[in-house]
Amino acid sequence: MELQQNPIELSELQPGQTLPLVISPTCDTFDLLEWAKQNTEWLEQKLLEHGGILFRNCNVTDIAAFETFTATLCPNLEDYTERSTPRSEVHGKVYTSTSYPSEQHIPMHNEMSYAYAWPKKIFFFSVLNAETGGETPIADSREVLKRLDPGLVQRFVDKKIRYVRNYMRGLDLPWEEVFQTTSKQEVEAYCRKTGMTWEWKKDGSLRTIAIRDALAKHPVTSELVWFNQAHLFHVSNLPDEVREALVFALGEENLTRNTYYGDGEQIEADVLAQIRAAYEEVTIKFPWQTGDILMLDNYLIAHGRTPFTGARKVVVTMGDVTSDRNL
């Protein structure tokens, strides 16, 4: 498909670095929304080709305009359900990015790859840049898979991943926030629908166990990708002193979140180290510029967040939710 007009230029952040594709206007009067309406199919092709597109200097100055733009490319924007991180609604279907303390690093992950359903697309909009740090690094999930030992991959294919969560107010998200309801009956219905087991504790808190696949196949390209959060949910992701204190106080079975192989066996430390190293090898990091919009194919590209200082505001939309890993 040919572009109907060409008021843009395509570039790379670094020579030979095809992720992300950078789109910038060639004139001051460029209207990103109108241009996107005319070139939606072309953008879809480019997203499949590169995995991520960075719209830079495109004259988007407020959150409402960002939401309108993303709804043009992804009409089915979705609410944030089966939550694992704290977020706040900003405007319509726009949320804050994960509200973790600024000194913490958020590991690479595909959005909601632990869950029953996840978005095919996710968009980020930089409203306010941090003084230092605060990047949203990205990594190609196909390349992560290629760098993992085939025997390790096959073990996860055969055994799958067991996600164990204990929803405790004050230590992590309470179940009411995760499932966006105060009804235990609604939570139980959701668990039945999504194949999770659940247990209500005497203090009213909740434990769930979900067994999910470690891989996914892209619905269009049929490419296999590493698509899970085994390393992120695992207790070893916590700082040593925090992990030791929580295990001492709660016991491993009561940790707010942890992962195992699907049969309940421990995931070995060297396996988790290999997964983290694979992400590190292919991670791309670049500084935000105010007004940047980053569009990612959530199957193909994982993302994270670096620590930062000063105020930072990056907002998010996500959509085209599916529950089909196509395996």
Tab-separated table of C-alpha atoms in Angstrom:
chain	number	residue	atom	x	y	z
A	1	MET	CA	0.000	0.000	0.000
A	2	GLU	CA	1.368	3.435	-0.950
A	3	LEU	CA	1.188	6.411	1.370
A	4	GLN	CA	-1.534	8.819	0.342
A	5	GLN	CA	0.721	11.725	1.322
A	6	ASN	CA	4.282	12.103	2.526
A	7	PRO	CA	4.581	14.847	5.154
A	8	ILE	CA	6.803	12.561	7.272
A	9	GLU	CA	10.313	11.205	7.365
A	10	LEU	CA	11.371	7.773	8.598
A	11	SER	CA	14.561	7.276	10.556
A	12	GLU	CA	16.418	5.133	13.080
A	13	LEU	CA	17.502	6.146	16.552
A	14	GLN	CA	20.886	4.577	15.839
A	15	PRO	CA	22.297	3.450	12.463
A	16	GLY	CA	21.219	-0.118	11.790
A	17	GLN	CA	18.783	-0.157	14.724
A	18	THR	CA	15.377	-0.930	13.239
A	19	LEU	CA	13.549	-0.927	16.583
A	20	PRO	CA	11.787	1.388	16.965
A	21	LEU	CA	10.955	2.937	13.617
A	22	VAL	CA	10.977	6.718	14.127
A	23	ILE	CA	8.314	8.830	12.389
A	24	SER	CA	8.723	12.610	12.406
A	25	PRO	CA	6.889	15.360	10.498
A	26	THR	CA	8.527	17.387	7.763
A	27	CYS	CA	6.378	20.494	8.315
A	28	ASP	CA	5.190	22.538	11.305
A	29	THR	CA	1.510	22.163	10.362
A	30	PHE	CA	1.556	18.366	10.492
A	31	ASP	CA	-1.647	16.879	11.971
A	32	LEU	CA	-0.814	13.419	13.316
A	33	LEU	CA	-4.432	12.429	13.862
A	34	GLU	CA	-5.567	13.250	10.334
A	35	TRP	CA	-2.476	11.662	8.833
A	36	ALA	CA	-2.978	8.483	10.875
A	37	LYS	CA	-6.602	8.204	9.716
A	38	GLN	CA	-5.379	8.143	6.114
A	39	ASN	CA	-2.505	5.737	6.707
A	40	THR	CA	-3.767	3.221	9.262
A	41	GLU	CA	-3.072	0.147	7.122
A	42	TRP	CA	0.453	1.339	6.317
A	43	LEU	CA	1.141	1.870	10.018
A	44	GLU	CA	-0.134	-1.624	10.800
A	45	GLN	CA	2.327	-3.036	8.257
A	46	LYS	CA	5.190	-1.025	9.707
A	47	LEU	CA	4.295	-2.112	13.243
A	48	LEU	CA	4.472	-5.767	12.173
A	49	GLU	CA	7.766	-5.116	10.410
A	50	HIS	CA	9.495	-3.245	13.245
A	51	GLY	CA	7.524	-4.204	16.364
A	52	GLY	CA	7.527	-0.626	17.629
A	53	ILE	CA	7.031	2.884	16.240
A	54	LEU	CA	8.175	6.100	17.907
A	55	PHE	CA	6.240	9.209	16.868
A	56	ARG	CA	8.527	12.168	17.625
A	57	ASN	CA	7.900	15.924	17.312
A	58	CYS	CA	4.354	15.234	16.094
A	59	ASN	CA	2.637	18.155	17.852
A	60	VAL	CA	0.634	16.081	20.343
A	61	THR	CA	0.529	18.245	23.452
A	62	ASP	CA	-2.161	16.854	25.757
A	63	ILE	CA	-3.535	13.558	27.049
A	64	ALA	CA	-6.942	13.894	25.369
A	65	ALA	CA	-5.255	14.224	21.956
A	66	PHE	CA	-3.110	11.185	22.760
A	67	GLU	CA	-6.200	9.131	23.578
A	68	THR	CA	-7.929	10.230	20.365
A	69	PHE	CA	-4.853	9.318	18.333
A	70	THR	CA	-4.487	5.866	19.887
A	71	ALA	CA	-8.203	5.179	19.466
A	72	THR	CA	-7.754	5.887	15.748
A	73	LEU	CA	-5.152	3.137	15.446
A	74	CYS	CA	-6.718	0.868	18.067
A	75	PRO	CA	-10.489	1.479	18.300
A	76	ASN	CA	-10.932	-1.101	21.038
A	77	LEU	CA	-9.087	0.588	23.897
A	78	GLU	CA	-9.524	-1.428	27.059
A	79	ASP	CA	-9.741	-1.024	30.821
A	80	TYR	CA	-6.900	-2.368	32.939
A	81	THR	CA	-8.173	-5.673	34.339
A	82	GLU	CA	-6.581	-8.530	36.376
A	83	ARG	CA	-4.131	-5.912	37.603
A	84	SER	CA	-0.647	-6.655	38.858
A	85	THR	CA	0.643	-3.111	39.373
A	86	PRO	CA	-0.759	0.136	40.757
A	87	ARG	CA	-2.117	2.497	38.093
A	88	SER	CA	-4.495	5.433	38.145
A	89	GLU	CA	-7.043	6.430	35.539
A	90	VAL	CA	-6.076	9.758	33.975
A	91	HIS	CA	-8.650	10.355	31.258
A	92	GLY	CA	-11.094	7.903	29.675
A	93	LYS	CA	-9.052	4.787	28.851
A	94	VAL	CA	-5.733	6.493	29.652
A	95	TYR	CA	-3.782	5.274	32.690
A	96	THR	CA	-0.613	6.283	34.445
A	97	SER	CA	2.307	4.008	33.771
A	98	THR	CA	3.171	1.651	36.629
A	99	SER	CA	3.349	3.662	39.847
A	100	TYR	CA	6.390	1.970	41.369
A	101	PRO	CA	8.884	3.952	43.472
A	102	SER	CA	11.246	5.976	41.309
A	103	GLU	CA	14.367	4.208	42.599
A	104	GLN	CA	13.107	0.804	41.466
A	105	HIS	CA	13.825	-0.829	38.136
A	106	ILE	CA	10.852	-2.494	36.428
A	107	PRO	CA	12.065	-5.612	34.569
A	108	MET	CA	11.316	-6.230	30.922
A	109	HIS	CA	7.919	-7.797	30.255
A	110	ASN	CA	5.100	-8.062	27.750
A	111	GLU	CA	2.051	-6.325	29.160
A	112	MET	CA	-0.229	-8.725	31.090
A	113	SER	CA	1.472	-11.814	29.668
A	114	TYR	CA	0.781	-13.485	33.041
A	115	ALA	CA	-2.960	-13.024	32.626
A	116	TYR	CA	-5.843	-14.808	30.963
A	117	ALA	CA	-6.155	-11.948	28.447
A	118	TRP	CA	-3.759	-9.241	27.310
A	119	PRO	CA	-3.631	-6.318	24.852
A	120	LYS	CA	-2.196	-6.767	21.385
A	121	LYS	CA	-1.103	-3.140	21.352
A	122	ILE	CA	0.140	-0.698	23.966
A	123	PHE	CA	0.881	3.020	23.611
A	124	PHE	CA	3.016	5.306	25.799
A	125	PHE	CA	2.931	9.123	25.840
A	126	SER	CA	5.645	11.170	27.538
A	127	VAL	CA	3.980	14.140	29.214
A	128	LEU	CA	6.822	15.093	31.552
A	129	ASN	CA	10.386	13.792	31.390
A	130	ALA	CA	12.372	12.865	34.481
A	131	GLU	CA	15.482	14.834	35.405
A	132	THR	CA	17.558	11.688	34.976
A	133	GLY	CA	16.636	8.173	33.887
A	134	GLY	CA	13.031	7.099	33.555
A	135	GLU	CA	13.448	5.536	30.136
A	136	THR	CA	11.056	2.877	28.854
A	137	PRO	CA	13.490	0.299	27.448
A	138	ILE	CA	12.196	-2.160	24.873
A	139	ALA	CA	13.258	-5.630	23.721
A	140	ASP	CA	12.256	-7.907	20.856
A	141	SER	CA	10.557	-11.003	22.320
A	142	ARG	CA	11.541	-13.061	19.266
A	143	GLU	CA	15.198	-12.301	19.930
A	144	VAL	CA	14.808	-13.151	23.614
A	145	LEU	CA	13.469	-16.577	22.638
A	146	LYS	CA	16.376	-17.172	20.221
A	147	ARG	CA	18.908	-16.503	22.967
A	148	LEU	CA	17.452	-19.002	25.408
A	149	ASP	CA	18.760	-22.558	25.532
A	150	PRO	CA	16.344	-24.827	23.582
A	151	GLY	CA	16.236	-27.263	26.481
A	152	LEU	CA	15.162	-24.493	28.841
A	153	VAL	CA	12.468	-23.382	26.420
A	154	GLN	CA	11.168	-26.921	25.994
A	155	ARG	CA	10.995	-27.353	29.781
A	156	PHE	CA	8.720	-24.308	29.994
A	157	VAL	CA	6.672	-25.468	27.025
A	158	ASP	CA	6.101	-28.842	28.688
A	159	LYS	CA	5.593	-27.660	32.269
A	160	LYS	CA	4.187	-24.143	31.733
A	161	ILE	CA	4.323	-21.521	34.501
A	162	ARG	CA	2.472	-21.423	37.803
A	163	TYR	CA	1.665	-17.896	39.018
A	164	VAL	CA	0.827	-17.769	42.726
A	165	ARG	CA	-0.607	-14.536	44.122
A	166	ASN	CA	-1.656	-13.548	47.637
A	167	TYR	CA	-3.618	-10.298	47.605
A	168	MET	CA	-2.842	-8.458	50.828
A	169	ARG	CA	-3.628	-4.834	51.481
A	170	GLY	CA	-0.539	-2.863	52.423
A	171	LEU	CA	1.934	-5.288	50.855
A	172	ASP	CA	0.554	-5.443	47.321
A	173	LEU	CA	-2.687	-4.745	45.507
A	174	PRO	CA	-5.791	-5.976	47.369
A	175	TRP	CA	-8.090	-8.271	45.435
A	176	GLU	CA	-10.739	-5.563	45.190
A	177	GLU	CA	-8.357	-3.428	43.126
A	178	VAL	CA	-6.964	-6.295	41.063
A	179	PHE	CA	-10.385	-7.513	39.959
A	180	GLN	CA	-12.134	-4.132	40.130
A	181	THR	CA	-14.998	-5.402	42.284
A	182	THR	CA	-15.964	-5.828	45.934
A	183	SER	CA	-17.978	-8.976	45.181
A	184	LYS	CA	-16.377	-12.306	46.063
A	185	GLN	CA	-18.915	-14.003	43.794
A	186	GLU	CA	-17.710	-11.948	40.833
A	187	VAL	CA	-14.095	-12.834	41.605
A	188	GLU	CA	-14.961	-16.526	41.788
A	189	ALA	CA	-16.822	-16.317	38.476
A	190	TYR	CA	-13.790	-14.671	36.872
A	191	CYS	CA	-11.492	-17.362	38.260
A	192	ARG	CA	-13.723	-20.126	36.888
A	193	LYS	CA	-13.821	-18.437	33.481
A	194	THR	CA	-10.052	-17.993	33.318
A	195	GLY	CA	-8.972	-21.333	34.745
A	196	MET	CA	-7.602	-20.027	38.052
A	197	THR	CA	-8.013	-21.743	41.372
A	198	TRP	CA	-8.765	-19.593	44.419
A	199	GLU	CA	-8.802	-19.741	48.195
A	200	TRP	CA	-10.369	-17.239	50.593
A	201	LYS	CA	-8.363	-16.929	53.786
A	202	LYS	CA	-9.729	-16.398	57.280
A	203	ASP	CA	-8.711	-12.732	57.249
A	204	GLY	CA	-10.693	-12.119	54.047
A	205	SER	CA	-7.663	-11.998	51.772
A	206	LEU	CA	-7.355	-14.137	48.667
A	207	ARG	CA	-4.868	-16.542	47.087
A	208	THR	CA	-5.049	-17.508	43.412
A	209	ILE	CA	-3.063	-19.933	41.289
A	210	ALA	CA	-2.950	-19.665	37.502
A	211	ILE	CA	-1.056	-21.972	35.138
A	212	ARG	CA	-0.192	-20.253	31.879
A	213	ASP	CA	1.880	-20.975	28.764
A	214	ALA	CA	5.363	-19.509	28.480
A	215	LEU	CA	5.220	-18.842	24.732
A	216	ALA	CA	2.791	-17.265	22.311
A	217	LYS	CA	2.448	-17.252	18.534
A	218	HIS	CA	1.796	-13.936	16.845
A	219	PRO	CA	-1.724	-13.969	15.366
A	220	VAL	CA	-0.598	-12.403	12.060
A	221	THR	CA	3.041	-13.358	11.486
A	222	SER	CA	2.871	-16.746	13.289
A	223	GLU	CA	6.241	-15.991	14.900
A	224	LEU	CA	6.889	-17.627	18.267
A	225	VAL	CA	7.747	-15.244	21.110
A	226	TRP	CA	8.835	-15.554	24.740
A	227	PHE	CA	5.662	-14.303	26.417
A	228	ASN	CA	5.423	-14.575	30.200
A	229	GLN	CA	6.452	-12.915	33.449
A	230	ALA	CA	8.140	-15.833	35.195
A	231	HIS	CA	11.228	-13.779	36.044
A	232	LEU	CA	9.248	-10.662	37.072
A	233	PHE	CA	6.806	-12.383	39.455
A	234	HIS	CA	9.513	-14.620	40.940
A	235	VAL	CA	10.552	-13.755	44.492
A	236	SER	CA	14.184	-13.441	43.346
A	237	ASN	CA	13.160	-10.232	41.581
A	238	LEU	CA	13.030	-8.524	44.983
A	239	PRO	CA	16.130	-7.010	46.631
A	240	ASP	CA	17.824	-9.583	48.866
A	241	GLU	CA	16.995	-7.880	52.166
A	242	VAL	CA	13.342	-7.402	51.192
A	243	ARG	CA	12.988	-10.987	50.004
A	244	GLU	CA	14.550	-12.412	53.151
A	245	ALA	CA	12.355	-10.290	55.396
A	246	LEU	CA	9.164	-11.260	53.572
A	247	VAL	CA	9.975	-14.979	53.521
A	248	PHE	CA	10.794	-14.828	57.242
A	249	ALA	CA	7.590	-12.936	58.096
A	250	LEU	CA	5.120	-14.636	55.750
A	251	GLY	CA	6.595	-17.934	54.596
A	252	GLU	CA	7.146	-18.619	50.920
A	253	GLU	CA	3.586	-19.864	50.377
A	254	ASN	CA	2.170	-16.511	51.493
A	255	LEU	CA	4.348	-14.184	49.431
A	256	THR	CA	2.320	-11.661	47.487
A	257	ARG	CA	3.527	-13.160	44.222
A	258	ASN	CA	5.829	-15.906	43.062
A	259	THR	CA	6.313	-18.258	40.131
A	260	TYR	CA	7.068	-21.949	39.751
A	261	TYR	CA	7.005	-24.465	36.966
A	262	GLY	CA	3.448	-25.508	36.265
A	263	ASP	CA	3.871	-28.712	38.293
A	264	GLY	CA	4.860	-26.690	41.354
A	265	GLU	CA	8.605	-27.312	41.174
A	266	GLN	CA	10.995	-24.462	41.873
A	267	ILE	CA	12.393	-22.548	38.904
A	268	GLU	CA	16.163	-22.819	39.213
A	269	ALA	CA	18.245	-19.705	39.880
A	270	ASP	CA	20.433	-20.317	36.814
A	271	VAL	CA	17.325	-20.544	34.611
A	272	LEU	CA	16.039	-17.210	35.875
A	273	ALA	CA	19.505	-15.721	35.371
A	274	GLN	CA	19.554	-16.916	31.770
A	275	ILE	CA	16.143	-15.372	31.095
A	276	ARG	CA	17.201	-12.030	32.558
A	277	ALA	CA	20.464	-12.118	30.602
A	278	ALA	CA	18.595	-12.774	27.349
A	279	TYR	CA	16.478	-9.682	27.914
A	280	GLU	CA	19.535	-7.611	28.774
A	281	GLU	CA	21.331	-8.658	25.584
A	282	VAL	CA	18.591	-7.305	23.305
A	283	THR	CA	17.299	-4.345	25.327
A	284	ILE	CA	17.205	-0.967	23.589
A	285	LYS	CA	17.083	2.189	25.684
A	286	PHE	CA	16.568	5.779	24.581
A	287	PRO	CA	15.717	9.025	26.418
A	288	TRP	CA	12.167	10.299	26.211
A	289	GLN	CA	11.435	13.639	24.580
A	290	THR	CA	8.342	15.555	25.662
A	291	GLY	CA	5.434	14.626	23.396
A	292	ASP	CA	6.904	11.292	22.256
A	293	ILE	CA	4.397	8.537	21.521
A	294	LEU	CA	5.647	4.950	21.512
A	295	MET	CA	3.410	2.321	19.898
A	296	LEU	CA	4.292	-1.331	20.551
A	297	ASP	CA	3.045	-4.667	19.281
A	298	ASN	CA	2.699	-6.306	22.706
A	299	TYR	CA	3.384	-9.792	21.336
A	300	LEU	CA	6.609	-8.785	19.641
A	301	ILE	CA	8.054	-6.226	22.035
A	302	ALA	CA	8.608	-6.254	25.798
A	303	HIS	CA	9.140	-3.087	27.818
A	304	GLY	CA	10.331	-1.990	31.252
A	305	ARG	CA	11.296	1.156	33.154
A	306	THR	CA	14.597	2.460	34.475
A	307	PRO	CA	14.963	4.247	37.842
A	308	PHE	CA	14.698	8.027	37.728
A	309	THR	CA	15.003	11.253	39.641
A	310	GLY	CA	12.652	14.229	39.579
A	311	ALA	CA	9.060	14.303	38.404
A	312	ARG	CA	8.049	11.962	35.565
A	313	LYS	CA	4.724	11.415	33.830
A	314	VAL	CA	4.245	8.786	31.155
A	315	VAL	CA	0.675	7.679	30.419
A	316	VAL	CA	-0.559	4.532	28.720
A	317	THR	CA	-3.386	3.158	26.630
A	318	MET	CA	-3.820	-0.468	25.590
A	319	GLY	CA	-6.259	-2.331	23.398
A	320	ASP	CA	-7.281	-5.134	21.031
A	321	VAL	CA	-7.445	-7.564	23.956
A	322	THR	CA	-7.165	-11.261	23.202
A	323	SER	CA	-6.775	-14.489	25.157
A	324	ASP	CA	-5.484	-16.640	22.277
A	325	ARG	CA	-1.817	-17.621	22.358
A	326	ASN	CA	-2.337	-19.521	19.096
A	327	LEU	CA	-0.181	-22.442	20.245
